[in-house]
Coordinates of C-alpha atoms (C1' of nucleotides) in Angstrom, one line a residue:
Chain A
M1 CA 0.0 0.0 0.0
A2 CA 2.8 2.3 -0.7
E3 CA 2.5 3.3 -4.3
L4 CA 3.6 6.2 -6.4
P5 CA 1.9 9.1 -4.4
E6 CA 3.2 7.8 -1.1
I7 CA 6.7 7.1 -2.3
Y8 CA 7.0 10.3 -4.2
Q9 CA 5.9 12.3 -1.3
L10 CA 8.3 10.5 1.0
S11 CA 11.2 11.1 -1.3
I12 CA 10.4 14.8 -1.7
Q13 CA 10.3 15.2 2.1
M14 CA 13.4 13.1 2.6
N15 CA 15.3 15.1 0.0
Q16 CA 14.3 18.4 1.6
C17 CA 15.0 17.3 5.2
L18 CA 18.1 15.1 4.9
T19 CA 20.2 16.7 2.1
G20 CA 23.5 17.8 3.6
K21 CA 23.3 15.7 6.8
Q22 CA 26.2 13.5 7.7
I23 CA 25.7 9.9 8.7
E24 CA 26.9 9.2 12.2
H25 CA 25.8 5.7 12.8
L26 CA 23.5 3.0 11.4
E27 CA 21.7 -0.1 12.7
I28 CA 20.6 -3.1 10.8
V29 CA 18.2 -5.2 12.9
Q30 CA 17.3 -7.6 10.1
E31 CA 20.3 -8.4 7.9
K32 CA 18.2 -10.3 5.4
C33 CA 16.8 -7.0 4.2
C34 CA 20.2 -5.9 3.0
N35 CA 22.7 -7.0 0.4
V36 CA 25.7 -6.4 2.6
S37 CA 26.5 -7.1 6.2
E38 CA 26.0 -4.4 8.8
Q39 CA 29.7 -4.1 9.2
A40 CA 30.3 -3.5 5.5
F41 CA 27.3 -1.2 5.3
V42 CA 28.5 1.0 8.2
S43 CA 32.1 1.3 6.9
R44 CA 30.9 2.3 3.5
V45 CA 28.5 5.1 4.6
K46 CA 29.9 6.4 7.8
R47 CA 30.8 10.1 7.7
A48 CA 29.2 10.4 4.2
K49 CA 26.7 13.2 3.6
V50 CA 23.3 12.9 1.9
K51 CA 23.6 14.3 -1.6
G52 CA 19.9 13.9 -2.4
V53 CA 16.9 11.6 -2.3
R54 CA 14.7 10.7 -5.2
N55 CA 12.4 7.8 -6.2
K56 CA 12.5 5.3 -9.1
G57 CA 9.1 3.7 -9.3
K58 CA 8.3 2.5 -5.8
W59 CA 12.0 2.6 -4.8
I60 CA 13.6 5.4 -2.8
I61 CA 17.2 6.2 -3.7
V62 CA 19.3 8.0 -1.1
S63 CA 22.5 9.2 -2.8
L64 CA 25.5 9.9 -0.7
S65 CA 28.4 12.3 -1.2
N66 CA 30.9 9.4 -1.5
G67 CA 29.2 7.8 -4.5
E68 CA 27.3 5.2 -2.4
N69 CA 23.5 4.8 -2.8
M70 CA 20.9 3.4 -0.4
L71 CA 18.1 1.7 -2.3
I72 CA 15.0 1.4 -0.2
S73 CA 11.9 -0.7 -1.0
L74 CA 9.0 -0.7 1.4
G75 CA 7.7 -3.9 -0.2
M76 CA 4.1 -4.3 0.8
G77 CA 4.2 -1.2 3.0
G78 CA 5.7 0.0 6.3
D79 CA 6.8 3.1 8.1
L80 CA 9.8 5.2 7.1
L81 CA 10.0 7.8 9.8
Y82 CA 12.1 10.8 10.7
F83 CA 13.2 11.3 14.3
E84 CA 14.9 13.9 16.4
L85 CA 16.6 12.5 19.5
A86 CA 15.7 14.5 22.6
Q87 CA 12.8 16.1 20.8
S88 CA 9.2 15.2 20.7
N89 CA 9.4 12.9 17.7
Q90 CA 11.2 9.9 19.1
V91 CA 12.4 6.7 17.3
Q92 CA 9.5 4.3 16.6
E93 CA 9.4 1.3 18.9
K94 CA 10.1 -1.4 16.4
Y95 CA 12.2 -1.1 13.2
Q96 CA 14.5 -3.2 11.0
F97 CA 16.8 -0.4 9.9
L98 CA 18.0 2.9 11.3
V99 CA 20.2 5.7 10.2
Q100 CA 21.4 8.4 12.6
F101 CA 23.0 11.7 11.5
Q102 CA 25.6 13.8 13.3
D103 CA 22.9 16.3 14.4
C104 CA 21.1 13.6 16.4
T105 CA 18.3 13.3 13.9
G106 CA 17.7 10.3 11.7
F107 CA 15.2 7.9 10.2
S108 CA 14.1 4.4 10.9
I109 CA 12.3 1.9 8.8
K110 CA 9.8 -0.7 9.8
F111 CA 8.7 -3.1 7.1
W112 CA 5.3 -4.5 7.3
W113 CA 6.2 -7.6 5.5
F114 CA 9.1 -7.7 3.0
G115 CA 11.3 -4.8 2.5
K116 CA 14.9 -4.0 1.4
V117 CA 17.7 -1.6 2.0
Y118 CA 20.5 -2.2 -0.5
L119 CA 23.8 -0.4 -0.7
V120 CA 25.3 0.1 -4.1
N121 CA 28.0 2.3 -5.6
E122 CA 27.5 4.3 -8.8
Q123 CA 28.5 1.4 -11.0
E124 CA 26.3 -1.1 -9.2
L125 CA 23.4 1.3 -9.3
K126 CA 23.3 1.1 -13.1
E127 CA 23.4 -2.7 -13.0
E128 CA 21.2 -3.5 -10.0
K129 CA 18.6 -5.8 -11.5
L130 CA 16.0 -4.9 -8.9
I131 CA 15.7 -1.4 -10.2
K132 CA 17.4 -1.1 -13.6
D133 CA 14.4 -2.0 -15.7
I134 CA 11.8 0.1 -13.8
A135 CA 10.0 2.3 -16.2
L136 CA 9.1 6.0 -16.0
T137 CA 6.4 6.9 -13.6
P138 CA 3.3 9.0 -14.4
F139 CA 4.9 11.8 -12.3
D140 CA 7.9 12.1 -14.6
D141 CA 7.9 14.9 -17.2
E142 CA 8.7 12.6 -20.0
F143 CA 5.5 10.6 -19.3
T144 CA 3.6 12.2 -22.1
Y145 CA 0.6 10.7 -23.8
E146 CA 2.7 9.9 -26.9
Y147 CA 5.2 8.1 -24.7
F148 CA 2.4 6.2 -22.8
R149 CA 0.7 5.2 -26.0
S150 CA 3.9 3.8 -27.5
L151 CA 4.4 1.4 -24.6
F152 CA 1.6 -0.7 -25.9
N153 CA 2.8 -1.3 -29.4
G154 CA 2.9 -5.0 -30.1
K155 CA 1.9 -6.1 -26.6
K156 CA -0.8 -8.5 -25.8
A157 CA -1.2 -8.6 -22.0
G158 CA -4.3 -7.8 -20.0
I159 CA -4.4 -4.1 -19.1
K160 CA -4.2 -4.6 -15.4
S161 CA -1.3 -7.0 -15.6
F162 CA 0.4 -4.6 -18.0
L163 CA 0.0 -1.5 -15.8
L164 CA 1.2 -3.3 -12.7
N165 CA 4.3 -4.5 -14.5
Q166 CA 7.0 -2.1 -13.3
K167 CA 8.9 -2.6 -16.6
N168 CA 6.0 -0.8 -18.4
V169 CA 4.9 1.8 -15.9
G170 CA 6.6 2.6 -12.6
G171 CA 4.8 3.1 -9.4
I172 CA 1.4 1.6 -9.8
G173 CA 0.3 -1.1 -7.4
N174 CA -2.9 -3.0 -6.6
M175 CA -4.6 -0.1 -4.8
Y176 CA -5.0 2.8 -7.1
I177 CA -5.4 0.5 -10.1
H178 CA -9.0 -0.3 -9.3
D179 CA -10.2 3.3 -9.7
I180 CA -7.9 4.0 -12.6
L181 CA -9.5 1.2 -14.6
F182 CA -13.0 2.0 -13.4
K183 CA -12.7 5.7 -14.5
S184 CA -11.4 4.4 -17.9
G185 CA -14.3 2.0 -18.2
L186 CA -11.9 -0.9 -18.7
H187 CA -12.1 -4.4 -17.4
P188 CA -8.8 -5.5 -15.8
N189 CA -8.5 -8.5 -18.1
K190 CA -9.1 -6.6 -21.3
K191 CA -6.2 -7.2 -23.7
V192 CA -4.2 -4.1 -24.5
S193 CA -4.3 -5.0 -28.1
E194 CA -8.0 -4.5 -28.1
L195 CA -8.1 -1.0 -26.7
S196 CA -9.3 1.9 -28.9
E197 CA -7.5 5.2 -29.2
E198 CA -10.3 6.7 -27.2
E199 CA -9.8 4.2 -24.4
F200 CA -6.0 4.8 -24.4
K201 CA -6.6 8.6 -23.9
K202 CA -9.2 8.0 -21.2
L203 CA -6.8 5.6 -19.5
Y204 CA -3.9 8.1 -19.6
D205 CA -6.1 10.9 -18.2
S206 CA -7.5 8.7 -15.4
L207 CA -4.0 7.4 -14.5
L208 CA -2.7 11.0 -14.0
E209 CA -5.8 12.3 -12.4
R210 CA -6.1 9.6 -9.8
L211 CA -2.4 9.7 -8.8
H212 CA -2.1 13.5 -8.8
Y213 CA -5.4 13.8 -6.8
S214 CA -4.1 11.5 -4.1
L215 CA -0.8 13.4 -4.0
S216 CA -2.6 16.7 -3.7
K217 CA -4.4 15.4 -0.7
G218 CA -1.2 14.2 1.0
S219 CA -1.5 10.7 -0.3
F220 CA -3.2 7.7 1.3
S221 CA -4.7 8.2 4.8
L222 CA -3.6 4.8 6.1
E223 CA 0.1 5.5 5.4
K224 CA 2.3 7.9 7.2
D225 CA 4.6 10.4 5.7
F226 CA 8.2 11.1 6.7
Y227 CA 7.0 13.1 9.7
G228 CA 4.5 10.5 10.9
H229 CA 1.4 12.3 9.5
N230 CA -1.3 10.4 7.8
G231 CA -2.4 11.4 4.4
G232 CA -5.7 13.0 3.5
Y233 CA -6.8 10.7 0.7
T234 CA -9.3 8.5 2.5
T235 CA -11.3 5.5 1.5
D236 CA -14.1 7.9 0.8
D237 CA -12.0 9.2 -2.1
F238 CA -12.0 5.7 -3.7
L239 CA -14.5 5.5 -6.5
I240 CA -15.1 1.7 -6.4
G241 CA -11.9 0.2 -5.0
Y242 CA -12.5 -1.9 -1.9
K243 CA -16.2 -1.0 -2.1
K244 CA -17.5 -4.6 -2.6
S245 CA -21.3 -4.8 -2.6
E246 CA -21.7 -1.1 -2.7
P247 CA -23.5 0.6 -5.6
C248 CA -21.5 2.0 -8.5
P249 CA -21.3 5.8 -8.4
K250 CA -22.1 6.0 -12.1
C251 CA -24.8 3.3 -12.7
E252 CA -25.8 2.0 -9.3
E253 CA -24.8 -1.6 -10.2
I254 CA -23.3 -3.6 -7.4
I255 CA -19.5 -3.5 -7.2
Q256 CA -17.9 -6.9 -7.3
S257 CA -14.5 -8.2 -6.2
I258 CA -13.1 -10.7 -8.6
K259 CA -9.9 -12.7 -8.9
T260 CA -7.6 -11.5 -11.7
G261 CA -4.6 -13.7 -11.9
S262 CA -3.0 -13.7 -8.5
T263 CA -4.5 -10.3 -7.4
T264 CA -8.0 -9.2 -6.4
S265 CA -9.8 -6.6 -8.5
Y266 CA -12.8 -4.4 -7.8
I267 CA -15.0 -3.7 -10.7
C268 CA -18.4 -2.4 -11.7
P269 CA -19.7 -5.3 -13.9
E270 CA -21.8 -2.8 -15.9
C271 CA -19.2 -0.1 -16.5
Q272 CA -16.2 -2.4 -17.1
K273 CA -17.0 -5.1 -19.6
L274 CA -14.6 -7.4 -21.4
Chain B
M1 CA 12.1 -36.3 -35.8
A2 CA 15.8 -35.9 -35.7
E3 CA 16.7 -36.6 -32.1
L4 CA 19.9 -37.8 -30.4
P5 CA 20.5 -41.1 -32.3
E6 CA 19.9 -39.6 -35.7
I7 CA 22.0 -36.5 -35.0
Y8 CA 24.8 -38.4 -33.3
Q9 CA 25.0 -40.8 -36.2
L10 CA 25.0 -38.0 -38.7
S11 CA 27.8 -36.2 -36.9
I12 CA 29.9 -39.3 -36.7
Q13 CA 29.5 -40.0 -40.4
M14 CA 30.2 -36.4 -41.3
N15 CA 33.3 -36.3 -39.1
Q16 CA 34.7 -39.4 -40.7
C17 CA 33.8 -38.4 -44.2
L18 CA 34.5 -34.7 -44.3
T19 CA 37.5 -34.1 -42.0
G20 CA 40.4 -32.7 -44.0
K21 CA 38.3 -31.6 -47.0
Q22 CA 38.7 -28.0 -48.3
I23 CA 35.6 -25.9 -48.9
E24 CA 35.4 -24.8 -52.5
H25 CA 32.0 -23.1 -52.6
L26 CA 28.8 -22.7 -50.8
E27 CA 25.2 -21.9 -51.7
I28 CA 22.6 -20.4 -49.4
V29 CA 19.1 -20.7 -51.0
Q30 CA 17.2 -19.4 -47.9
E31 CA 19.1 -16.7 -46.2
K32 CA 16.8 -16.5 -43.3
C33 CA 18.2 -19.8 -42.1
C34 CA 21.6 -18.1 -41.5
N35 CA 22.9 -15.5 -39.2
V36 CA 25.1 -13.9 -41.9
S37 CA 24.6 -13.1 -45.6
E38 CA 25.7 -15.6 -48.2
Q39 CA 28.5 -13.2 -49.2
A40 CA 29.9 -13.0 -45.7
F41 CA 29.4 -16.7 -45.2
V42 CA 31.4 -17.6 -48.3
S43 CA 34.2 -15.2 -47.6
R44 CA 34.6 -16.5 -44.1
V45 CA 34.7 -20.2 -45.0
K46 CA 36.2 -20.4 -48.5
R47 CA 39.4 -22.4 -48.7
A48 CA 39.0 -23.5 -45.0
K49 CA 39.4 -27.1 -44.2
V50 CA 37.1 -29.2 -42.1
K51 CA 38.8 -29.8 -38.7
G52 CA 36.1 -32.0 -37.3
V53 CA 32.3 -32.6 -36.8
R54 CA 30.6 -33.2 -33.6
N55 CA 27.1 -32.7 -32.0
K56 CA 25.9 -30.7 -29.1
G57 CA 22.4 -31.9 -28.2
K58 CA 20.5 -31.8 -31.5
W59 CA 22.9 -29.4 -33.1
I60 CA 25.7 -30.4 -35.4
I61 CA 28.9 -28.4 -35.2
V62 CA 31.3 -28.4 -38.2
S63 CA 34.6 -26.9 -37.1
L64 CA 36.9 -25.4 -39.7
S65 CA 40.7 -25.0 -39.7
N66 CA 40.4 -21.2 -39.6
G67 CA 38.5 -21.1 -36.3
E68 CA 35.1 -20.7 -37.9
N69 CA 32.2 -23.1 -37.0
M70 CA 29.1 -24.0 -38.8
L71 CA 26.2 -24.7 -36.4
I72 CA 23.5 -26.8 -38.0
S73 CA 20.0 -27.4 -36.6
L74 CA 17.6 -29.6 -38.5
G75 CA 14.7 -28.2 -36.5
M76 CA 11.8 -30.5 -36.9
G77 CA 13.7 -32.7 -39.3
G78 CA 15.1 -32.7 -42.8
D79 CA 17.7 -34.3 -45.0
L80 CA 21.5 -33.6 -44.6
L81 CA 23.0 -35.5 -47.5
Y82 CA 26.4 -36.2 -48.8
F83 CA 26.9 -36.0 -52.6
E84 CA 29.7 -36.8 -55.1
L85 CA 29.4 -34.9 -58.3
A86 CA 29.8 -37.1 -61.4
Q87 CA 29.1 -40.1 -59.3
S88 CA 25.9 -42.0 -58.6
N89 CA 24.9 -40.0 -55.5
Q90 CA 23.9 -36.7 -56.9
V91 CA 22.7 -33.5 -55.1
Q92 CA 19.2 -33.7 -53.9
E93 CA 16.6 -31.8 -55.9
K94 CA 15.6 -29.2 -53.4
Y95 CA 17.8 -27.8 -50.6
Q96 CA 18.2 -24.6 -48.6
F97 CA 21.9 -24.8 -48.1
L98 CA 24.9 -26.5 -49.9
V99 CA 28.6 -26.8 -49.3
Q100 CA 30.9 -28.1 -52.0
F101 CA 34.5 -29.2 -51.4
Q102 CA 37.5 -29.1 -53.6
D103 CA 37.3 -32.8 -54.5
C104 CA 33.8 -32.3 -56.0
T105 CA 32.0 -33.9 -53.1
G106 CA 29.8 -31.9 -50.6
F107 CA 26.6 -31.9 -48.7
S108 CA 23.3 -30.2 -49.0
I109 CA 20.6 -29.6 -46.4
K110 CA 16.9 -29.6 -46.9
F111 CA 14.8 -28.5 -43.9
W112 CA 11.3 -29.7 -44.0
W113 CA 10.1 -26.9 -41.6
F114 CA 12.5 -24.7 -39.6
G115 CA 16.2 -25.2 -39.6
K116 CA 19.4 -23.1 -39.2
V117 CA 22.9 -22.9 -40.4
Y118 CA 24.8 -20.3 -38.3
L119 CA 28.5 -19.3 -38.8
V120 CA 30.4 -18.3 -35.6
N121 CA 34.0 -17.9 -34.7
E122 CA 35.6 -19.5 -31.6
Q123 CA 34.6 -16.6 -29.4
E124 CA 31.0 -16.4 -30.7
L125 CA 30.7 -20.2 -30.3
K126 CA 31.1 -19.8 -26.5
E127 CA 28.5 -17.1 -26.4
E128 CA 25.9 -18.2 -28.9
K129 CA 22.7 -18.4 -26.9
L130 CA 21.1 -21.0 -29.1
I131 CA 23.6 -23.6 -28.0
K132 CA 25.5 -22.4 -25.0
D133 CA 23.1 -23.8 -22.4
I134 CA 22.5 -27.2 -24.0
A135 CA 23.2 -29.9 -21.5
L136 CA 25.1 -33.1 -21.8
T137 CA 23.5 -35.9 -23.8
P138 CA 22.9 -39.5 -22.7
F139 CA 25.7 -40.4 -25.2
D140 CA 28.3 -38.4 -23.3
D141 CA 30.7 -40.2 -21.1
E142 CA 30.1 -37.8 -18.2
F143 CA 26.4 -38.7 -18.3
T144 CA 26.6 -41.0 -15.3
Y145 CA 23.8 -42.0 -13.1
E146 CA 25.1 -39.7 -10.3
Y147 CA 25.2 -36.8 -12.8
F148 CA 21.7 -37.6 -14.1
R149 CA 20.3 -37.9 -10.6
S150 CA 21.8 -34.5 -9.5
L151 CA 20.0 -32.7 -12.3
F152 CA 16.7 -33.1 -10.4
N153 CA 17.8 -31.5 -7.1
G154 CA 15.3 -28.8 -6.1
K155 CA 13.3 -29.0 -9.4
K156 CA 9.6 -29.2 -9.6
A157 CA 8.7 -29.6 -13.3
G158 CA 6.8 -32.5 -14.8
I159 CA 9.1 -35.3 -15.9
K160 CA 8.3 -35.0 -19.6
S161 CA 8.7 -31.3 -19.7
F162 CA 12.0 -31.7 -17.7
L163 CA 13.5 -34.2 -20.1
L164 CA 12.6 -32.3 -23.2
N165 CA 14.2 -29.1 -21.8
Q166 CA 17.5 -29.0 -23.6
K167 CA 19.0 -27.2 -20.6
N168 CA 18.5 -30.3 -18.5
V169 CA 19.3 -33.1 -20.9
G170 CA 20.4 -32.7 -24.5
G171 CA 19.0 -34.5 -27.5
I172 CA 15.6 -35.8 -26.4
G173 CA 12.6 -34.9 -28.4
N174 CA 9.0 -35.8 -28.6
M175 CA 9.5 -39.2 -30.3
Y176 CA 11.7 -41.4 -28.1
I177 CA 10.3 -39.8 -25.0
H178 CA 7.1 -41.8 -25.1
D179 CA 8.8 -45.2 -24.8
I180 CA 11.4 -43.9 -22.3
L181 CA 8.6 -42.9 -20.0
F182 CA 6.6 -46.0 -20.6
K183 CA 9.5 -48.3 -19.9
S184 CA 10.1 -46.3 -16.6
G185 CA 6.4 -46.6 -15.7
L186 CA 6.1 -42.8 -15.4
H187 CA 3.3 -40.5 -16.4
P188 CA 4.5 -37.6 -18.4
N189 CA 3.1 -35.1 -16.0
K190 CA 4.5 -36.7 -12.9
K191 CA 6.4 -34.1 -10.9
V192 CA 10.1 -34.9 -10.7
S193 CA 10.0 -34.0 -7.0
E194 CA 7.8 -37.0 -6.5
L195 CA 10.0 -39.6 -8.1
S196 CA 11.5 -42.4 -5.9
E197 CA 15.1 -43.4 -6.1
E198 CA 13.9 -46.6 -7.8
E199 CA 12.1 -44.6 -10.5
F200 CA 15.1 -42.4 -11.1
K201 CA 17.2 -45.5 -11.7
K202 CA 14.7 -47.1 -14.0
L203 CA 14.4 -43.8 -15.9
Y204 CA 18.1 -43.6 -16.4
D205 CA 18.3 -47.1 -17.6
S206 CA 15.3 -46.7 -20.0
L207 CA 16.8 -43.5 -21.3
L208 CA 20.1 -45.1 -22.2
E209 CA 18.6 -48.3 -23.4
R210 CA 16.1 -46.8 -25.8
L211 CA 18.5 -44.3 -27.4
H212 CA 21.4 -46.8 -27.7
Y213 CA 19.1 -49.4 -29.1
S214 CA 18.0 -47.1 -31.8
L215 CA 21.5 -46.1 -32.6
S216 CA 22.5 -49.7 -32.8
K217 CA 19.9 -50.2 -35.4
G218 CA 21.1 -47.3 -37.5
S219 CA 18.5 -44.9 -35.9
F220 CA 15.0 -44.1 -37.1
S221 CA 13.8 -45.7 -40.3
L222 CA 11.9 -42.6 -41.5
E223 CA 15.1 -40.5 -41.4
K224 CA 18.1 -40.7 -43.8
D225 CA 21.7 -40.8 -42.7
F226 CA 24.5 -38.8 -44.4
Y227 CA 24.6 -41.3 -47.3
G228 CA 20.9 -41.3 -47.8
H229 CA 20.2 -44.7 -46.2
N230 CA 17.2 -45.1 -43.9
G231 CA 17.7 -46.3 -40.4
G232 CA 16.7 -49.8 -39.1
Y233 CA 14.7 -48.6 -36.1
T234 CA 11.2 -48.9 -37.3
T235 CA 7.8 -48.2 -35.8
D236 CA 7.7 -51.8 -34.9
D237 CA 10.5 -51.1 -32.4
F238 CA 8.3 -48.5 -30.7
L239 CA 6.8 -49.9 -27.4
I240 CA 3.8 -47.7 -27.2
G241 CA 4.8 -44.4 -29.0
Y242 CA 2.2 -43.6 -31.7
K243 CA 0.4 -46.8 -31.0
K244 CA -2.9 -45.2 -30.1
S245 CA -5.8 -47.6 -29.5
E246 CA -3.4 -50.6 -29.7
P247 CA -2.9 -52.8 -26.6
C248 CA -0.1 -52.2 -24.1
P249 CA 2.6 -54.8 -24.6
K250 CA 2.8 -55.2 -20.8
C251 CA -0.8 -55.2 -19.6
E252 CA -3.0 -55.2 -22.7
E253 CA -4.6 -51.9 -21.7
I254 CA -5.4 -49.6 -24.6
I255 CA -2.8 -47.0 -25.4
Q256 CA -4.1 -43.5 -25.3
S257 CA -2.8 -40.3 -26.8
I258 CA -3.2 -37.3 -24.5
K259 CA -2.4 -33.6 -24.5
T260 CA 0.5 -32.7 -22.2
G261 CA 1.1 -29.0 -22.3
S262 CA 1.6 -28.2 -25.9
T263 CA 2.8 -31.6 -27.0
T264 CA 1.0 -34.9 -27.5
S265 CA 1.9 -37.9 -25.4
Y266 CA 1.3 -41.6 -25.8
I267 CA 0.7 -43.5 -22.6
C268 CA -0.6 -46.7 -21.1
P269 CA -3.1 -45.5 -18.6
E270 CA -2.5 -48.6 -16.5
C271 CA 1.3 -48.6 -16.5
Q272 CA 1.8 -44.9 -16.2
K273 CA -0.2 -43.3 -13.4
L274 CA 0.1 -39.9 -11.9
Chain C
dT1 C1' 4.0 -36.4 -36.1
dA2 C1' 8.5 -33.1 -35.1
dA3 C1' 11.7 -27.9 -32.6
dT4 C1' 12.5 -23.6 -30.3
dC5 C1' 11.7 -18.7 -29.0
dT6 C1' 8.8 -15.5 -26.9
dA7 C1' 5.2 -13.3 -24.2
dA8 C1' 1.9 -13.9 -20.8
dC9 C1' 0.5 -16.0 -16.8
dA10 C1' 0.3 -19.0 -12.5
dA11 C1' 2.3 -20.9 -8.2
dC12 C1' 5.6 -20.4 -4.7
dG13 C1' 8.9 -18.4 -1.6
dA14 C1' 11.2 -14.8 0.9
Chain D
dC1 C1' -0.6 -4.8 -0.3
dT2 C1' 5.7 -6.9 -3.1
dC3 C1' 8.8 -9.0 -6.4
dG4 C1' 11.8 -12.7 -8.2
dT5 C1' 12.2 -17.4 -9.9
dT6 C1' 10.5 -21.4 -12.0
dG7 C1' 7.5 -23.7 -14.8
dT8 C1' 3.5 -23.9 -18.0
dT9 C1' 1.0 -22.6 -22.1
dA10 C1' -0.4 -20.7 -26.5
dG11 C1' 1.3 -18.5 -30.6
dA12 C1' 4.5 -17.7 -34.1
dT13 C1' 8.3 -19.0 -37.2
dT14 C1' 10.3 -19.2 -43.4

DNA sequence: TAATCTAACAACGA
DNA sequence: CTCGTTGTTAGATT
């Protein structure tokens, strides 16, 4: 449940808050989350300063002054929280990973289920298979309609499967997708090869509208931002997602939850036909 | 229908017959079969001598004195035939590829569906993706029972799918497999993770027995060897393969043909249970 | 009848 | 709610 709006917001906040800070120490509670040992991790980042923070798809990349990069994936969700020792916002009780800066601030990460913090240098950053093939996100400037449309050339997957594939579009997960498809009038299993130009345009617009709308409200209300504040995009803002058995806001038909491959989908059987 | 016995026999004959001969000219009728143009092919092999011929799985590799290698795949079958100009065994009427040596002998290839003749140097030979991952064949000395048994560690595929995968075992196709599995008492879809040690041993023995037996009879009777002679392993030698509706030689049950994935399988429903 | 690559998809594990 | 790996399947190839 940390998709593009949440991750994007986090990376913006982290970039503003952490840039320039010097790493003092670091704690790895769960070594399985990392690609290197705690010892190696510490020795490679100690005394380095944060050069900047950005996102790539659902990943957060913390670049350091010495060329190292911390790659953070929240997996299925979790809390990535800022703290100030000896201030009101203390370190969260449980966490798997923690960084503390010289000024006694820092951040800790608690994964909900699976998460990762990898350390890679500039060269490894380019080759790291977990992130190298992640596509542009709808928040990127280059994500124009022409670009979006061209992604589909020659493809045959179902539209939901296609959009969730991070090699096609970065940042979309199984939460915002329901409303994006509903607003486009598309069934999750509709083959991309069967979409009309009209449908592609509607899809592009819905995609941007839903994600920007959530971002504008501070992202999802059940996730916390860097400072521990919940977002303002509540379940009331969902159009049909997770609204099983409720009436469709357009046609009053009853919303259904169906199995699409290995994920669940919420659809209006009247508005989204195959 | 050119599997290990046929290909192995061909490569032995070609090695004996062609080694030392110097290439005089070459003709590519269907350029799509090749990875380089006819012009490039000719210039890279002209005047080179045949250093040796061997097989890798179902591929035939003709190595030349100048470091070049011709990689031949008969695909689903075809005729690879020796000729002597001005002798009784003339060039076959239709062919897609032909090599002629200085002594007015040569060979021509007629694919009946898809086939390939690639030209690669020593370096490319190691990297060529079409052949680099092909596993040992049951005719290789290193194909011991211990080796064979170790292939299955941690695997979960169905046994037929596993054996036809050239990355596991080289040279097996959808013809000999029917009798190999029948003789082992194994259903094609049985998971390899569920095989007993007894079954692995029986499988190894059946595998070697069936393939060596065919080779000993000159391989399959509906295929021609390098000199145009048909093999002596006839459909009468099949145990149950292609014998739909006939009685099982062991238990008299009626042989069935079933769909297994995208291939057809012949099984005795009594002797080969899931 | 037969071979293999590819894309898409399902099941499983971490 | 994730993503990678492995295996399966349908389609295409000249």
